[in-house]
Amino acid sequence: MVNKMRFLIRLLLFLMLFPATTGTYAQNSASSLDRAYGLDPLLYNGKFYTYFLPYDIGGTQFFFGPDFVKGFANIRGIIYNKLDLNYDIYNQQVILQYETYEGARKQIVLSDAWLEKFSLGNAHFEMLALQDSIRRIYQVIGNGPYRVLYSWRKDLTLDIKYGATNYIFSEPIRKAFLFTGQKSLRYKNNKSFVALFDPVDQVDLKKHMRRQHINLKKASEREIIELLNYCNTLSLK
C-alpha cells in the first residue's frame, strides 16, 4: 500500500511538471535550446516559426514560395552566409531553417531588432526606418546616391471563384520608393517618378526612359539599376 501511494505521488508530480516543461520549451529561443550544440547564439536567437496554415488556404505567405532559398543575413554587423532563408511577407518575418546537431530541422524567426540586411538568392533586403521610427523590411535595388526601395505585402482574402468558401493569399503587392539616403519618395509609374526630379531635368529623364523602353511597373532589376545610374547625374526638386 505504501509503495502504491509513493507511485501515485510520483506520477502526480510528473504530470504537474510535464506541461510546464513543455510550455517553457515552446517559448524558448533556439539559442538557449541549441547552445549545447555549439550554435552561434547571435544568429540562432529567434522564436520558433509557428505560422502553419490549414490545407485549404490557397497560395503561400512567402515571397518566392514555400521553398527556402540560400542567402546571407547581417545581424548586428556580422554577416552569416549560405543560410536557408525565406521571407514571410504576410507576417513580415524572416525565417531561418537549420539543422540541429541531432539532425532535426527547425525554423526560427530572425530577430527584427538585430537583423540589418539579408538576401534571398539575388534579391537584397534591408531593415530601414523611413517615415517613422519603425524599422521595416524593404527590397533594395542599386547602391549609389539614389536607390529604389520596394515594400512588399500579401493579403489573405476569400477566394472569388464561384462557390469557394476557402481563403487565398494574393500575389505580392508592391509599393515603390526612390530613396535618397535621407528621405524616401513614393512613386507609382513613369510619370510620378519623373515628377520627383528638378523640372530642368525632367524632359531629358523622360526622353531617356522612352529611348530605353523603361516601364517602371514592369521593369527588371537590371533596367532599374541602369535608370538609377542615369538618375545619379540629376538633381531632385
mmCIF file with all atom_site columns, C-alpha atoms in Angstrom, residues 4-19:
data_model
loop_
_atom_site.group_PDB
_atom_site.id
_atom_site.type_symbol
_atom_site.label_atom_id
_atom_site.label_alt_id
_atom_site.label_comp_id
_atom_site.label_asym_id
_atom_site.label_entity_id
_atom_site.label_seq_id
_atom_site.pdbx_PDB_ins_code
_atom_site.Cartn_x
_atom_site.Cartn_y
_atom_site.Cartn_z
_atom_site.occupancy
_atom_site.B_iso_or_equiv
_atom_site.pdbx_formal_charge
_atom_site.auth_seq_id
_atom_site.auth_comp_id
_atom_site.auth_asym_id
_atom_site.auth_atom_id
_atom_site.pdbx_PDB_model_num
ATOM 1  C CA . LYS A 1 4  ? 1.421 2.223  -4.293  1.00 0.00 ? 4  LYS A CA 1
ATOM 2  C CA . MET A 1 5  ? 0.929 5.590  -2.602  1.00 0.00 ? 5  MET A CA 1
ATOM 3  C CA . ARG A 1 6  ? 4.504 6.566  -3.363  1.00 0.00 ? 6  ARG A CA 1
ATOM 4  C CA . PHE A 1 7  ? 3.969 5.626  -7.020  1.00 0.00 ? 7  PHE A CA 1
ATOM 5  C CA . LEU A 1 8  ? 0.792 7.719  -7.243  1.00 0.00 ? 8  LEU A CA 1
ATOM 6  C CA . ILE A 1 9  ? 2.518 10.706 -5.643  1.00 0.00 ? 9  ILE A CA 1
ATOM 7  C CA . ARG A 1 10 ? 5.427 10.474 -8.098  1.00 0.00 ? 10 ARG A CA 1
ATOM 8  C CA . LEU A 1 11 ? 3.028 10.128 -11.006 1.00 0.00 ? 11 LEU A CA 1
ATOM 9  C CA . LEU A 1 12 ? 1.079 13.195 -9.881  1.00 0.00 ? 12 LEU A CA 1
ATOM 10 C CA . LEU A 1 13 ? 4.251 15.242 -9.555  1.00 0.00 ? 13 LEU A CA 1
ATOM 11 C CA . PHE A 1 14 ? 5.347 14.167 -13.026 1.00 0.00 ? 14 PHE A CA 1
ATOM 12 C CA . LEU A 1 15 ? 2.022 15.176 -14.576 1.00 0.00 ? 15 LEU A CA 1
ATOM 13 C CA . MET A 1 16 ? 2.182 18.559 -12.856 1.00 0.00 ? 16 MET A CA 1
ATOM 14 C CA . LEU A 1 17 ? 5.693 19.277 -14.078 1.00 0.00 ? 17 LEU A CA 1
ATOM 15 C CA . PHE A 1 18 ? 5.370 17.943 -17.636 1.00 0.00 ? 18 PHE A CA 1
ATOM 16 C CA . PRO A 1 19 ? 3.061 20.648 -19.107 1.00 0.00 ? 19 PRO A CA 1
#
